[in-house]
Coordinates of C-alpha atoms in Angstrom, one line a residue:
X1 CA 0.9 11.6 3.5
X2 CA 2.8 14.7 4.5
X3 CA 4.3 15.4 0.4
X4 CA 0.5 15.0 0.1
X5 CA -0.9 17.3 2.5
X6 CA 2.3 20.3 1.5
X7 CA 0.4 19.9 -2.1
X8 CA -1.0 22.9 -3.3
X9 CA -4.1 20.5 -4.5
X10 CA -3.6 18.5 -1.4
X11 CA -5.5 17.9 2.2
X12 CA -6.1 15.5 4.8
X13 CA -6.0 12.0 3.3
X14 CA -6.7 8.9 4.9
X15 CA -4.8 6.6 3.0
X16 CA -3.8 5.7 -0.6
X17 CA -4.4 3.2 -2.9
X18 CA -2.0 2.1 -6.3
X19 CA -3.4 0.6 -9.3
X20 CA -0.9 0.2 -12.3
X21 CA -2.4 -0.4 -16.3
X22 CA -2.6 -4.2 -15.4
X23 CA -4.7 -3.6 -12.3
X24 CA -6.9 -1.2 -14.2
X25 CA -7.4 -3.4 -17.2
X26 CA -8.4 -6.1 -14.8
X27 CA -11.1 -3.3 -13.3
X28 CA -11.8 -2.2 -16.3
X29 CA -12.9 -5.8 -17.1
X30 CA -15.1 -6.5 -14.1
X31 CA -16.9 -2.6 -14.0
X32 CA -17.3 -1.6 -17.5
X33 CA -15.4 -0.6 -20.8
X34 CA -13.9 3.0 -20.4
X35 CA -14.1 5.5 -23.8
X36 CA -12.0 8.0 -24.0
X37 CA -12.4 11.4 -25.5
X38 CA -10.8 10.8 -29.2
X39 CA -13.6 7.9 -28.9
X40 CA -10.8 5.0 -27.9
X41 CA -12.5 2.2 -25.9
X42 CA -10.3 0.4 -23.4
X43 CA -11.9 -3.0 -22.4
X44 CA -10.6 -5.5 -20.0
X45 CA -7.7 -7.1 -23.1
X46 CA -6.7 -3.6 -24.2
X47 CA -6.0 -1.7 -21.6
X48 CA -3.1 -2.5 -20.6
X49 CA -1.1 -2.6 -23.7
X50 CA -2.6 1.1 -24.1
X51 CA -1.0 2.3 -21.5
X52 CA 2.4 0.5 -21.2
X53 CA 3.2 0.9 -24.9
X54 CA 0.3 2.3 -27.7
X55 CA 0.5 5.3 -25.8
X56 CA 3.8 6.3 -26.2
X57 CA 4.0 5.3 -30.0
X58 CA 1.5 7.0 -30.8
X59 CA 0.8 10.1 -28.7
X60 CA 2.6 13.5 -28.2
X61 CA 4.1 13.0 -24.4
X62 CA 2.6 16.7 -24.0
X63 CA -1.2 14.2 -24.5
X64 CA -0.2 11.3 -22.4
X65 CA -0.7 12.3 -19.4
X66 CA -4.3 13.3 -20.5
X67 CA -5.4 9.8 -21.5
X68 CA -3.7 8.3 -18.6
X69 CA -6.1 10.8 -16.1
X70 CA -9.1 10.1 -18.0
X71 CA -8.7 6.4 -17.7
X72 CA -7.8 6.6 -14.0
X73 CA -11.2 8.7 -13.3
X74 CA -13.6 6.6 -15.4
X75 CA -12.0 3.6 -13.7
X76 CA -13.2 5.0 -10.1
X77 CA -16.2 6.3 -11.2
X78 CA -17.0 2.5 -12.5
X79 CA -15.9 1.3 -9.4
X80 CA -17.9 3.1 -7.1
X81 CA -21.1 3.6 -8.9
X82 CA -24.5 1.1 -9.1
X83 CA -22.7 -1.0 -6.7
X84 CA -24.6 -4.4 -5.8
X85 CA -23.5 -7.5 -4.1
X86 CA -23.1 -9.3 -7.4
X87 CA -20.7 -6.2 -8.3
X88 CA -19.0 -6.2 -5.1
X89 CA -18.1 -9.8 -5.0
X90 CA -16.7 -9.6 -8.5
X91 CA -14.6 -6.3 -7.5
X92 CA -13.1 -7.8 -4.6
X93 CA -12.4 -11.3 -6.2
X94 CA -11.0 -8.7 -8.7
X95 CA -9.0 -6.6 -6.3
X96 CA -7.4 -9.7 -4.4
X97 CA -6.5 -11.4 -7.4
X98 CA -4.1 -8.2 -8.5
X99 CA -3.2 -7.8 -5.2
X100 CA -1.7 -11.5 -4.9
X101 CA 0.4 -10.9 -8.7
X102 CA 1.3 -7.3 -6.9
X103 CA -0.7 -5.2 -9.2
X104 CA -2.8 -3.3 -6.2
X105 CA -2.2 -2.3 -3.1
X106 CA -4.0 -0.6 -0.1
X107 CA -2.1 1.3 2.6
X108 CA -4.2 2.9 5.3
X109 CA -3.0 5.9 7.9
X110 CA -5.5 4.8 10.7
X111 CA -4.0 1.7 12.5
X112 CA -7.1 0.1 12.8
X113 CA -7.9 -0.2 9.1
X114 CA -4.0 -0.6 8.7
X115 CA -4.5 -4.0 10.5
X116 CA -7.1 -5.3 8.5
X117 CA -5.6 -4.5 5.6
X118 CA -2.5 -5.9 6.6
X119 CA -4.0 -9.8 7.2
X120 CA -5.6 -9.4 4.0
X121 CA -2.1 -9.0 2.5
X122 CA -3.1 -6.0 0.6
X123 CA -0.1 -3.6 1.9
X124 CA 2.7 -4.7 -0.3
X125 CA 5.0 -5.5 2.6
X126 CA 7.5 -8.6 2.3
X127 CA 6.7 -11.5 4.9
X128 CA 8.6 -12.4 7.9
X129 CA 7.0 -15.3 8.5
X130 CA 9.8 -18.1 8.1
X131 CA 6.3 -20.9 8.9
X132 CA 5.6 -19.4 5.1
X133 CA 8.3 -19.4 3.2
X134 CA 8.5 -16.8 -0.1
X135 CA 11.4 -15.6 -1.2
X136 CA 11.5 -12.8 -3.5
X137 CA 12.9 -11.2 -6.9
X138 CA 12.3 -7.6 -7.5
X139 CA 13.0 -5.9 -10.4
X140 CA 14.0 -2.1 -11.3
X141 CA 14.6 -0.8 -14.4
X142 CA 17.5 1.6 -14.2
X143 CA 17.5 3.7 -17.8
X144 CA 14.7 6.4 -18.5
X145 CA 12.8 4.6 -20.8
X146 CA 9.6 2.3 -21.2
X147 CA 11.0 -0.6 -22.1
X148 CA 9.6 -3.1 -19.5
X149 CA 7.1 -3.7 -21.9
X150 CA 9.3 -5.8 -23.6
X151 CA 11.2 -7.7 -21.2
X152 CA 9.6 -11.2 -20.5
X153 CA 10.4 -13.5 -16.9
X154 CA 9.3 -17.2 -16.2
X155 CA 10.6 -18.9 -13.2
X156 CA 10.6 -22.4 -11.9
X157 CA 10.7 -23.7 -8.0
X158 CA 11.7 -27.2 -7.6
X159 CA 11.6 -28.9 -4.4
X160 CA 15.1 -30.5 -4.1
X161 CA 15.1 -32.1 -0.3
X162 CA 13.0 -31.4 3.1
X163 CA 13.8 -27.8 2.9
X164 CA 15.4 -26.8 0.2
X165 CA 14.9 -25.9 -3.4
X166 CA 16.3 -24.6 -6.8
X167 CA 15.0 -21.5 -8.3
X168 CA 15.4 -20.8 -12.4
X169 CA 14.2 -17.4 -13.3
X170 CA 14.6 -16.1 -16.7
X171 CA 14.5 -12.8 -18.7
X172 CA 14.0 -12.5 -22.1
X173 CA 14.1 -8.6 -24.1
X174 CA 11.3 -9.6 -26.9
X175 CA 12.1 -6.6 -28.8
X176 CA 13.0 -7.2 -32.5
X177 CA 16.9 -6.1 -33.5
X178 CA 15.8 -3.8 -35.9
X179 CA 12.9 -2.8 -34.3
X180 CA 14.1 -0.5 -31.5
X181 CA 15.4 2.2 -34.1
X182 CA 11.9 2.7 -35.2
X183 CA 10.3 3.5 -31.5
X184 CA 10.0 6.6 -30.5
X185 CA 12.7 7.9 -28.2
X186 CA 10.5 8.3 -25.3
X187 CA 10.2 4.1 -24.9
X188 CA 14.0 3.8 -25.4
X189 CA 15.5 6.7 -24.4
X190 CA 18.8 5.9 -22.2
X191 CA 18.3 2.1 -23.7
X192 CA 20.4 2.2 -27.1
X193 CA 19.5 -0.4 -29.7
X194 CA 16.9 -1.7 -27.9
X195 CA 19.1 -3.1 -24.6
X196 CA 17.3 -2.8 -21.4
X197 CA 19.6 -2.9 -17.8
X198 CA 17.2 -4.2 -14.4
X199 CA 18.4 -4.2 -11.2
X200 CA 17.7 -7.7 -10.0
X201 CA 17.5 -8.2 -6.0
X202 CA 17.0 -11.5 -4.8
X203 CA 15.6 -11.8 -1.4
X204 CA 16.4 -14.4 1.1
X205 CA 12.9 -15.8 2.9
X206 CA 12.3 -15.5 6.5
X207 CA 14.6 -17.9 8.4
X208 CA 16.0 -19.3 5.3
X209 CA 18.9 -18.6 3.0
X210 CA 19.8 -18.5 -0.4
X211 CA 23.1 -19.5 -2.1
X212 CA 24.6 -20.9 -5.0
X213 CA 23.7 -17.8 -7.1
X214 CA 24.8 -17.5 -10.5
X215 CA 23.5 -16.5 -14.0
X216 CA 24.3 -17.6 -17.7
X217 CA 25.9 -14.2 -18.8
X218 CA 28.3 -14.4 -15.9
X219 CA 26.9 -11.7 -13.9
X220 CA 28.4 -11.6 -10.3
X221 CA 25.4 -10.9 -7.6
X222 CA 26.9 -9.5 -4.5
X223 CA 25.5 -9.5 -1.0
X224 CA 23.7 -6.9 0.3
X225 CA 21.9 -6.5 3.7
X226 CA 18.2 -5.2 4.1
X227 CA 15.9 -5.0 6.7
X228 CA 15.7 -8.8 8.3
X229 CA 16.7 -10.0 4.8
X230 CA 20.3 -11.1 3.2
X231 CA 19.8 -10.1 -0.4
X232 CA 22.2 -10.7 -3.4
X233 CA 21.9 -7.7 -6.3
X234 CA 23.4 -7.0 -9.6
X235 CA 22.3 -4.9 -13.1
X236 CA 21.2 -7.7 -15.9
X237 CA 22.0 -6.3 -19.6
X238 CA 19.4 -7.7 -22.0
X239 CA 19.7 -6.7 -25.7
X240 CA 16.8 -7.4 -28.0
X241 CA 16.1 -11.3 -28.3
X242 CA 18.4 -12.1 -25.3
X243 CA 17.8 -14.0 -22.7
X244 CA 19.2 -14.4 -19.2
X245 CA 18.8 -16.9 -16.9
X246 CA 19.4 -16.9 -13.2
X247 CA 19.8 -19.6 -10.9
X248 CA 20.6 -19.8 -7.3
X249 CA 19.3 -22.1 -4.2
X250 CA 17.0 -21.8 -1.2
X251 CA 17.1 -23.2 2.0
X252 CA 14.2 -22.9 4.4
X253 CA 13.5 -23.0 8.1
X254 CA 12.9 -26.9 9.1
X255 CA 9.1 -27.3 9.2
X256 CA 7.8 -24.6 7.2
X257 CA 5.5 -24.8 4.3
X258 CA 6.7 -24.9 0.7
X259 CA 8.4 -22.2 -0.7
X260 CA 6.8 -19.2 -2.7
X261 CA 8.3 -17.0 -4.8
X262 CA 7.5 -13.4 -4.8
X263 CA 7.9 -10.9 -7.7
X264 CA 7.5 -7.4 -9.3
X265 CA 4.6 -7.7 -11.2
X266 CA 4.2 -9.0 -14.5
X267 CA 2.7 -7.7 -17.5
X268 CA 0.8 -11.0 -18.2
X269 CA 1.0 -14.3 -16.6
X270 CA 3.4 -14.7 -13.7
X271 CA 4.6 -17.3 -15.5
X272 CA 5.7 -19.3 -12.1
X273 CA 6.1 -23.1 -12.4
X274 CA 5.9 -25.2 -8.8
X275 CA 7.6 -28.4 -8.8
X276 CA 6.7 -30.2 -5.3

């Protein structure tokens, strides 16, 4: 709010709301198809693997940022035109389904509306609620580059006793080996021949714990303490058609509900398997 309002194009603001590509292919999908000035039409299959990857293979960076702002404007004008109840149900069904996969989010600067949007879990912020288990897996990726787009994650949860449970949660780079000399520098920059490094932090849930953390490239997680949560970090290496696989154990408070896993967002499916 304040780097917003020292803008030179800024103002009073009364909150702001964050879309990324998968978000805005998923509007895209429920308000309308968006065509862009070269006469591209983005649709609600498209759209995301536009702006995640096609862009950068095949535009100037000095043009990117372009297309990226028309999207973003057609998107809002779709969202907020002709609306109906028909529309509006099918927007919000929308909205709280890329809110759940961590696509969206809402943050308000009026405590009232803050609240609201807070019990409709639209805020972003990781539960303390040890009744409701989820325990989390975040993701950064630490070179100047665009290569998320490649990097694939499924995860199982299996119930193992009362409280506890066993978490396998895998990476895979899906980029070709002889593929990443042919992208443009932009998508691999700092990532030579095609290997991609993420920070992985695993979060402990609410009253719970984790332990028993290892991974099948011998990676060492060490512990690290955040805000009312143990966590247990390390940098994965991932060169193209490798695969990683982590592993580690949760233990939750006695009583609560089954566990959920929390992640940073995937590009398609979560790709989480529950085994109660």
């Amino acid at each position: 709010q304040k780097f917003w309002q020292a803008a030179p194009f800024g103002g009073s603001s009364d909150g702001v709301m964050s879309l990324d590509p998968v978000a805005l292919q998923a509007m895209i999908g429920a308000t309308g198809d968006v065509t862009l000035s070269d006469g591209r039409v983005l649709n609600g299959s498209n759209t995301a693997e536009f702006l995640l990857n096609g862009a950068y293979k095949e535009l100037a960076p000095s043009a990117q940022d372009q297309y990226f702002s028309e999207t973003a404007a057609q998107v809002v004008a779709h969202l907020f035109s002709d609306m109906n109840t028909q529309k509006l149900m099918t927007v919000a069904k929308t909205m709280l389904r890329m809110t759940e996969q961590r696509h969206l989010y809402f943050w308000s600067f009026h405590e009232e509306d803050q609240a609201v949007l807070r019990s409709a879990g639209v805020t972003g912020e990781i539960t303390n609620d040890a009744k409701n288990p989820v325990a989390g897996v975040y993701l950064n990726e630490m070179q100047a580059s665009k290569m998320d787009w490649y990097i694939q994650r499924k995860s199982t949860v299996k119930r193992t006793g009362d409280n506890t449970y066993h978490v396998t949660y895998s990476f895979t780079n899906t980029l070709q080996p002889g593929e990443a000399g042919s992208l443009p520098e932009y998508i691999t920059a700092n990532a030579k021949g095609g290997v991609a490094v993420n920070r992985v932090v695993i979060y402990t849930p609410a009253g719970g714990e984790v332990s028993n953390v290892s991974a099948s490239n011998g990676s060492s997680f060490a512990q690290v303490q955040a805000k009312d949560h143990m966590t247990y970090m390390d940098d994965i290496s991932l060169a193209p058609q490798d695969t990683v696989t982590i592993e580690y154990d949760v233990t939750t408070a006695a009583g609560s509900a089954n566990l959920k896993l929390d992640q940073t967002p995937t590009i398609g499916d979560p790709a989480i398997t529950y085994e109660y």
